[in-house]
Tab-separated table of C-alpha atoms in Angstrom:
chain	number	residue	atom	x	y	z
A	1	MET	CA	92.331	15.585	-147.294
A	2	ASP	CA	92.273	19.364	-147.376
A	3	PHE	CA	92.435	21.639	-144.387
A	4	ARG	CA	88.674	22.255	-144.289
A	5	CYS	CA	87.946	18.514	-144.001
A	6	TRP	CA	90.356	18.195	-141.077
A	7	ILE	CA	88.607	21.084	-139.348
A	8	LEU	CA	85.223	19.438	-139.943
A	9	LEU	CA	86.381	16.078	-138.556
A	10	ILE	CA	87.957	17.665	-135.487
A	11	GLY	CA	84.793	19.652	-134.876
A	12	CYS	CA	82.631	16.540	-135.072
A	13	ALA	CA	84.955	14.693	-132.685
A	14	LEU	CA	84.860	17.523	-130.187
A	15	GLY	CA	81.104	17.658	-130.489
A	16	LEU	CA	80.817	13.961	-129.754
A	17	VAL	CA	83.108	14.305	-126.745
A	18	ALA	CA	81.078	17.226	-125.491
A	19	CYS	CA	77.848	15.299	-125.984
A	20	GLY	CA	79.389	12.340	-124.202
A	21	ASP	CA	80.292	14.567	-121.262
A	22	SER	CA	76.732	15.749	-121.041
A	23	ILE	CA	75.306	12.222	-120.939
A	24	SER	CA	75.372	10.837	-117.418
A	25	PRO	CA	74.827	7.205	-116.520
A	26	GLN	CA	71.297	6.375	-115.427
A	27	SER	CA	71.032	7.620	-111.847
A	28	GLN	CA	70.433	4.944	-109.230
A	29	PRO	CA	67.592	5.494	-106.768
A	30	GLU	CA	68.781	6.455	-103.308
A	31	GLN	CA	68.829	3.520	-100.959
A	32	PRO	CA	66.907	4.038	-97.716
A	33	PRO	CA	69.021	4.048	-94.566
A	34	PRO	CA	69.280	0.665	-92.850
A	35	THR	CA	66.475	-0.040	-90.407
A	36	PRO	CA	67.870	0.358	-86.875
A	37	PHE	CA	65.464	-2.217	-85.426
A	38	VAL	CA	63.924	-5.486	-86.567
A	39	PHE	CA	60.563	-6.367	-85.000
A	40	SER	CA	59.452	-9.951	-84.406
A	41	HIS	CA	56.193	-10.739	-82.616
A	42	GLN	CA	56.597	-13.520	-80.054
A	43	GLY	CA	52.973	-14.473	-79.460
A	44	MET	CA	50.733	-14.376	-76.345
A	45	SER	CA	48.269	-11.945	-77.934
A	46	GLY	CA	45.358	-11.104	-75.667
A	47	LEU	CA	47.420	-11.058	-72.467
A	48	VAL	CA	48.551	-8.010	-70.533
A	49	VAL	CA	52.281	-8.469	-69.909
A	50	GLU	CA	52.858	-6.626	-66.637
A	51	ARG	CA	56.589	-7.304	-66.220
A	52	LEU	CA	59.417	-9.098	-68.025
A	53	TYR	CA	62.475	-10.694	-66.420
A	54	GLN	CA	65.523	-12.620	-67.569
A	55	GLN	CA	66.362	-15.571	-65.340
A	56	GLN	CA	69.584	-17.217	-66.515
A	57	ASP	CA	68.933	-17.773	-70.241
A	58	LYS	CA	65.132	-17.744	-69.969
A	59	ILE	CA	62.675	-14.891	-70.544
A	60	LEU	CA	59.811	-14.772	-68.032
A	61	ALA	CA	56.563	-12.907	-68.672
A	62	LEU	CA	54.338	-11.896	-65.757
A	63	THR	CA	50.816	-11.535	-67.131
A	64	ASP	CA	47.265	-10.924	-66.008
A	65	ASP	CA	46.653	-14.675	-66.372
A	66	GLY	CA	49.689	-16.579	-65.163
A	67	LEU	CA	53.474	-16.769	-65.375
A	68	TYR	CA	55.065	-17.804	-68.672
A	69	GLN	CA	58.551	-18.821	-69.759
A	70	GLN	CA	59.779	-18.543	-73.326
A	71	GLN	CA	60.905	-21.850	-74.804
A	72	GLN	CA	62.532	-21.171	-78.161
A	73	ASP	CA	59.608	-19.988	-80.322
A	74	SER	CA	56.794	-20.719	-77.866
A	75	TRP	CA	55.726	-19.944	-74.306
A	76	GLN	CA	55.306	-22.432	-71.481
A	77	LEU	CA	52.943	-21.760	-68.585
A	78	LEU	CA	54.825	-21.916	-65.273
A	79	GLY	CA	51.702	-21.954	-63.179
A	80	LEU	CA	49.550	-19.373	-61.387
A	81	LYS	CA	46.901	-19.564	-64.101
A	82	GLY	CA	43.980	-17.317	-63.201
A	83	TYR	CA	46.164	-14.966	-61.166
A	84	SER	CA	47.368	-11.516	-62.108
A	85	LEU	CA	51.077	-11.336	-61.316
A	86	ARG	CA	52.243	-8.088	-59.748
A	87	ASP	CA	55.919	-8.918	-59.335
A	88	LEU	CA	58.456	-11.684	-58.871
A	89	ALA	CA	61.526	-11.872	-56.616
A	90	PHE	CA	64.340	-14.354	-57.233
A	91	ILE	CA	65.905	-15.688	-54.040
A	92	ASP	CA	68.059	-18.077	-56.100
A	93	ASP	CA	67.748	-19.980	-59.372
A	94	GLN	CA	65.018	-22.258	-57.998
A	95	HIS	CA	63.474	-20.315	-55.115
A	96	TRP	CA	61.105	-17.541	-56.257
A	97	LEU	CA	58.389	-15.454	-54.616
A	98	ALA	CA	55.442	-14.075	-56.595
A	99	ALA	CA	53.037	-11.325	-55.544
A	100	VAL	CA	49.673	-12.175	-57.109
A	101	SER	CA	46.043	-11.116	-56.988
A	102	LYS	CA	42.783	-12.736	-58.057
A	103	GLN	CA	39.339	-11.300	-58.702
A	104	ASP	CA	36.184	-13.195	-57.776
A	105	GLU	CA	32.837	-13.170	-59.570
A	106	GLU	CA	31.697	-10.138	-57.575
A	107	GLY	CA	34.773	-8.129	-58.518
A	108	MET	CA	36.462	-8.400	-55.133
A	109	GLN	CA	40.240	-8.851	-55.199
A	110	SER	CA	42.244	-11.123	-52.945
A	111	HIS	CA	46.023	-10.950	-52.613
A	112	GLN	CA	48.592	-13.668	-51.993
A	113	LEU	CA	52.309	-14.266	-51.833
A	114	GLN	CA	53.128	-17.490	-53.710
A	115	GLU	CA	56.386	-19.429	-53.419
A	116	THR	CA	58.194	-21.978	-55.574
A	117	PHE	CA	61.318	-23.993	-54.768
A	118	ASN	CA	61.630	-25.562	-58.233
A	119	ALA	CA	61.596	-22.609	-60.651
A	120	GLY	CA	57.853	-22.607	-61.158
A	121	ALA	CA	57.137	-26.326	-61.473
A	122	SER	CA	54.904	-26.098	-58.375
A	123	TRP	CA	53.684	-23.282	-56.130
A	124	GLN	CA	52.423	-22.892	-52.588
A	125	GLU	CA	50.994	-19.928	-50.724
A	126	VAL	CA	53.012	-18.182	-48.010
A	127	ARG	CA	50.271	-18.110	-45.392
A	128	ARG	CA	51.551	-15.151	-43.415
A	129	PRO	CA	50.177	-11.634	-43.768
A	130	PHE	CA	51.726	-8.672	-45.524
A	131	GLY	CA	49.938	-6.228	-43.245
A	132	ALA	CA	48.792	-5.560	-39.709
A	133	ASP	CA	46.584	-7.657	-37.405
A	134	GLY	CA	46.509	-10.667	-39.673
A	135	GLU	CA	45.253	-8.758	-42.706
A	136	HIS	CA	46.969	-9.465	-46.009
A	137	GLU	CA	47.329	-6.351	-48.135
A	138	GLY	CA	48.313	-6.406	-51.754
A	139	ILE	CA	52.010	-6.503	-52.623
A	140	TYR	CA	52.662	-4.520	-55.793
A	141	ALA	CA	56.454	-4.670	-56.101
A	142	LEU	CA	59.158	-7.016	-54.802
A	143	GLN	CA	62.953	-6.778	-54.715
A	144	TYR	CA	65.404	-9.195	-53.133
A	145	ASP	CA	68.810	-7.919	-52.045
A	146	LYS	CA	71.055	-10.979	-52.326
A	147	THR	CA	73.925	-9.255	-50.519
A	148	GLN	CA	71.893	-8.367	-47.436
A	149	LYS	CA	69.582	-11.385	-47.866
A	150	ARG	CA	66.583	-9.100	-47.420
A	151	LEU	CA	63.278	-8.976	-49.270
A	152	TYR	CA	61.534	-5.648	-49.878
A	153	GLY	CA	57.891	-5.177	-50.777
A	154	THR	CA	55.502	-2.291	-51.347
A	155	GLY	CA	51.779	-1.948	-50.737
A	156	ILE	CA	49.290	0.895	-51.004
A	157	GLY	CA	51.116	3.107	-48.527
A	158	VAL	CA	54.028	1.108	-47.166
A	159	LEU	CA	57.580	-0.007	-47.845
A	160	ALA	CA	58.328	-3.106	-45.760
A	161	PHE	CA	61.098	-5.681	-45.489
A	162	SER	CA	61.386	-9.340	-44.585
A	163	ASP	CA	64.436	-11.309	-43.498
A	164	ASP	CA	62.649	-14.673	-43.646
A	165	PHE	CA	61.375	-14.767	-47.245
A	166	GLY	CA	58.020	-13.136	-46.590
A	167	ILE	CA	56.990	-14.980	-43.441
A	168	SER	CA	57.142	-11.795	-41.347
A	169	TRP	CA	57.374	-8.135	-42.381
A	170	GLN	CA	58.520	-4.923	-40.744
A	171	VAL	CA	57.645	-1.402	-41.872
A	172	LEU	CA	60.507	0.747	-43.143
A	173	GLN	CA	58.528	3.712	-44.459
A	174	GLY	CA	54.856	4.597	-44.559
A	175	PHE	CA	52.179	2.548	-42.798
A	176	TRP	CA	49.784	-0.358	-43.188
A	177	ARG	CA	46.203	0.212	-44.371
A	178	GLY	CA	47.292	3.165	-46.432
A	179	PHE	CA	45.168	5.289	-48.718
A	180	GLY	CA	45.714	5.879	-52.398
A	181	GLN	CA	46.699	3.602	-55.220
A	182	PRO	CA	49.289	0.796	-55.533
A	183	LYS	CA	52.963	1.668	-55.250
A	184	SER	CA	54.404	-0.394	-58.102
A	185	ALA	CA	57.775	1.341	-58.492
A	186	LEU	CA	60.587	-0.103	-56.373
A	187	GLY	CA	64.346	-0.032	-56.786
A	188	ILE	CA	67.467	-0.507	-54.671
A	189	ALA	CA	70.192	2.024	-55.470
A	190	PRO	CA	73.306	0.338	-56.920
A	191	ASP	CA	75.382	1.375	-53.883
A	192	ARG	CA	72.604	0.096	-51.586
A	193	SER	CA	72.406	3.444	-49.853
A	194	LYS	CA	68.717	4.060	-50.565
A	195	ILE	CA	65.471	2.388	-51.454
A	196	TRP	CA	63.356	4.275	-53.994
A	197	TRP	CA	59.659	3.524	-54.371
A	198	GLY	CA	56.448	5.171	-55.452
A	199	GLY	CA	53.203	5.131	-57.368
A	200	GLN	CA	50.062	7.215	-56.964
A	201	GLY	CA	48.661	9.011	-53.952
A	202	ALA	CA	45.097	9.498	-52.751
A	203	ILE	CA	44.246	12.342	-55.156
A	204	GLU	CA	45.696	10.848	-58.360
A	205	ASP	CA	49.000	12.571	-57.671
A	206	GLY	CA	52.299	10.949	-58.553
A	207	VAL	CA	54.386	10.307	-55.441
A	208	LEU	CA	57.980	9.118	-55.201
A	209	PHE	CA	59.801	8.246	-51.974
A	210	SER	CA	63.339	7.509	-50.883
A	211	TYR	CA	64.530	5.800	-47.705
A	212	ARG	CA	68.184	6.044	-46.661
A	213	LEU	CA	69.226	2.763	-45.098
A	214	ALA	CA	72.090	4.135	-42.991
A	215	ASP	CA	69.970	6.403	-40.803
A	216	GLY	CA	66.340	6.060	-41.895
A	217	HIS	CA	66.193	9.493	-43.520
A	218	GLU	CA	63.005	9.766	-45.588
A	219	GLN	CA	62.070	11.981	-48.511
A	220	MET	CA	58.908	12.410	-50.563
A	221	PHE	CA	58.839	13.949	-54.042
A	222	GLN	CA	55.672	15.376	-55.592
A	223	LYS	CA	54.711	17.381	-58.692
A	224	LEU	CA	57.637	16.001	-60.702
A	225	LEU	CA	55.143	15.094	-63.433
A	226	PRO	CA	51.876	16.933	-64.119
A	227	ASP	CA	48.959	15.464	-62.174
A	228	PRO	CA	47.142	13.165	-62.581
A	229	SER	CA	50.180	10.940	-62.591
A	230	VAL	CA	51.592	7.674	-61.304
A	231	TYR	CA	55.019	5.985	-61.193
A	232	TYR	CA	55.627	2.423	-62.330
A	233	HIS	CA	59.382	1.828	-62.442
A	234	VAL	CA	62.628	3.146	-61.000
A	235	ARG	CA	65.897	2.581	-62.890
A	236	PHE	CA	69.525	3.529	-62.265
A	237	ALA	CA	72.545	4.352	-64.433
A	238	GLY	CA	75.645	5.509	-62.577
A	239	ASN	CA	74.572	8.371	-60.332
A	240	ARG	CA	71.352	8.952	-62.291
A	241	ILE	CA	67.934	7.778	-61.236
A	242	PHE	CA	64.999	7.476	-63.647
A	243	ALA	CA	61.370	7.339	-62.532
A	244	CYS	CA	58.872	6.321	-65.219
A	245	GLY	CA	55.181	7.055	-65.212
A	246	GLU	CA	52.182	8.831	-66.624
A	247	GLY	CA	53.279	12.023	-68.345
A	248	GLY	CA	56.928	11.197	-68.951
A	249	ILE	CA	60.178	10.044	-67.394
A	250	VAL	CA	61.896	12.169	-64.758
A	251	THR	CA	65.580	11.926	-63.941
A	252	SER	CA	67.941	13.261	-61.290
A	253	ASP	CA	71.719	13.097	-60.992
A	254	ASN	CA	71.928	14.646	-57.512
A	255	GLN	CA	69.889	12.298	-55.298
A	256	GLY	CA	66.655	14.130	-55.984
A	257	ASP	CA	67.741	17.717	-55.301
A	258	SER	CA	66.573	18.580	-58.821
A	259	TRP	CA	64.637	16.719	-61.487
A	260	LYS	CA	64.040	16.969	-65.216
A	261	ASN	CA	61.256	15.499	-67.328
A	262	LEU	CA	62.851	13.899	-70.383
A	263	LEU	CA	59.517	13.703	-72.237
A	264	PRO	CA	57.703	16.932	-71.333
A	265	ASP	CA	55.343	16.814	-74.332
A	266	SER	CA	53.906	13.404	-73.495
A	267	ASN	CA	50.325	14.631	-73.037
A	268	TYR	CA	49.666	12.166	-70.224
A	269	ARG	CA	50.919	9.174	-72.187
A	270	PHE	CA	52.035	6.354	-69.892
A	271	PHE	CA	55.705	5.341	-69.903
A	272	PHE	CA	56.025	2.246	-67.743
A	273	ASP	CA	59.774	1.739	-68.082
A	274	VAL	CA	63.078	2.852	-69.584
A	275	MET	CA	65.989	0.642	-70.611
A	276	ILE	CA	69.629	1.792	-70.423
A	277	ASP	CA	71.966	0.191	-72.980
A	278	SER	CA	75.498	0.250	-71.537
A	279	SER	CA	76.885	-1.318	-74.728
A	280	ARG	CA	75.847	1.794	-76.660
A	281	ASN	CA	77.110	4.532	-74.357
A	282	ASN	CA	74.000	4.380	-72.160
A	283	ARG	CA	71.496	4.814	-74.978
A	284	LEU	CA	67.958	5.086	-73.605
A	285	TYR	CA	64.966	3.148	-74.930
A	286	THR	CA	61.346	3.634	-74.001
A	287	ALA	CA	57.861	3.106	-75.387
A	288	GLY	CA	54.448	4.187	-74.175
A	289	TRP	CA	50.779	3.357	-73.822
A	290	ASP	CA	47.750	5.581	-74.298
A	291	LYS	CA	45.026	4.913	-71.757
A	292	LYS	CA	42.835	2.826	-74.053
A	293	TYR	CA	41.663	-0.486	-72.644
A	294	THR	CA	39.543	-1.748	-75.534
A	295	GLU	CA	40.999	-0.010	-78.592
A	296	PRO	CA	44.082	-0.958	-80.626
A	297	GLN	CA	46.987	1.481	-80.783
A	298	PRO	CA	50.321	1.612	-82.611
A	299	LEU	CA	53.604	0.434	-81.128
A	300	ILE	CA	56.032	3.365	-81.102
A	301	LEU	CA	59.618	2.767	-79.980
A	302	GLN	CA	61.649	5.787	-78.855
A	303	TRP	CA	65.390	6.055	-78.221
A	304	SER	CA	67.913	8.702	-77.240
A	305	ASP	CA	71.681	8.818	-77.723
A	306	ASP	CA	72.202	12.030	-75.737
A	307	ALA	CA	70.948	11.148	-72.253
A	308	GLY	CA	67.362	12.036	-73.103
A	309	GLN	CA	67.950	15.522	-74.495
A	310	SER	CA	66.439	14.487	-77.833
A	311	TRP	CA	64.549	11.429	-78.998
A	312	GLN	CA	63.991	9.492	-82.210
A	313	ARG	CA	60.837	7.483	-82.911
A	314	LEU	CA	59.977	4.448	-85.011
A	315	GLN	CA	56.473	3.054	-85.445
A	316	TYR	CA	56.000	-0.660	-85.951
A	317	GLN	CA	54.130	-1.287	-89.180
A	318	GLY	CA	51.613	-3.785	-87.902
A	319	ALA	CA	47.957	-4.484	-88.551
A	320	THR	CA	45.449	-1.741	-87.772
A	321	ASP	CA	43.895	-3.878	-85.026
A	322	PHE	CA	47.237	-4.495	-83.278
A	323	TYR	CA	47.439	-3.725	-79.554
A	324	GLY	CA	50.820	-2.000	-79.459
A	325	GLY	CA	50.717	-0.152	-76.152
A	326	VAL	CA	53.838	-1.057	-74.155
A	327	ARG	CA	53.416	-2.104	-70.533
A	328	SER	CA	56.853	-3.564	-69.734
A	329	MET	CA	60.374	-3.716	-71.159
A	330	LEU	CA	63.477	-5.899	-70.922
A	331	LEU	CA	66.954	-5.421	-72.426
A	332	VAL	CA	68.872	-8.621	-73.209
A	333	GLN	CA	72.449	-9.051	-74.466
A	334	ARG	CA	72.859	-12.372	-76.246
A	335	GLN	CA	75.903	-13.424	-78.314
A	336	GLN	CA	77.039	-9.813	-78.809
A	337	GLN	CA	73.558	-8.883	-80.013
A	338	THR	CA	71.130	-6.548	-78.243
A	339	TYR	CA	67.441	-7.396	-78.006
A	340	LEU	CA	64.554	-5.453	-76.545
A	341	TYR	CA	61.535	-7.360	-75.328
A	342	LEU	CA	58.355	-5.312	-75.110
A	343	GLY	CA	55.433	-6.555	-73.034
A	344	LEU	CA	52.237	-5.218	-74.562
A	345	PHE	CA	48.771	-4.416	-73.253
A	346	LYS	CA	46.701	-7.260	-74.776
A	347	GLY	CA	49.258	-7.551	-77.570
A	348	GLY	CA	51.581	-10.216	-76.160
A	349	VAL	CA	55.353	-9.833	-76.485
A	350	MET	CA	57.380	-8.122	-79.196
A	351	GLN	CA	61.092	-8.830	-79.699
A	352	VAL	CA	63.146	-6.004	-81.214
A	353	ARG	CA	66.630	-6.761	-82.513
A	354	VAL	CA	68.888	-3.713	-82.367
A	355	GLN	CA	70.937	-3.465	-85.542
């Protein structure tokens, strides 16, 4: 083979190599990032789930039509059918107290304190008044301090306590026959130094109170959220306090000397609660409700990994007629897995597995 043929062959080989270099394998489509949450509807559609609690290994749902306990994949009624449950206090595993209300045919509400000694199998009314002169006012939040063996309850304008499981009450802060709206937020500070409580005042203003147990020092906090506003829950994480309500979630790390709204662009959206995930460096979870009583709305879960400085959002892809407004929240750790339970307004209960 002469020299020119060798040159031709080498040139062809180089050309093939060059062509081969220019041909890339078929590109694979980018895989979407893993979904951080898995949603699983748990039933009870049509009910307003006011509060959620974990009692031992059971999930309890306080609704506008009775108390329910989750049994595997279904819910069991634990009584109080026809009552709207405001709150539940656990004296021990079997002894519970429930603040309930009931509306008659004329729209008038009556309030009761119900008691069970067998974890909801049967109930009886505590026939002693939460109020003055034999009048029974509504109880909107309950907390039982097992260390001090003291029950706390809130009304329209009062924080009161009972040392005999609701038979008799004494005023700590405020007064009976108060004006305004229910005070549904109630929390005992982890060090038991203060009681925090609040709700809405007489002019649709959000009001938050603290009562120092050592000396009775009282404080009232106003204008933390833009009015009209109302508070529904108080939560604690270390030295931080969170107060959740209409228009956002406010927090303080100095006993209320200064406050910050973590969701300042909420546009009067209601945030009933916030969950703090200690297993994930105190990640925050919340979800809201737009004030729509008869219209569906999407379920939007929000979370923050930087103490509320910034938030991420994920919308549940449900049916267009799904009632996804969130009224209550519960964080559960089970077998090294984190679950969020979301109590919805007319939408039942949603379980969210955190990946």
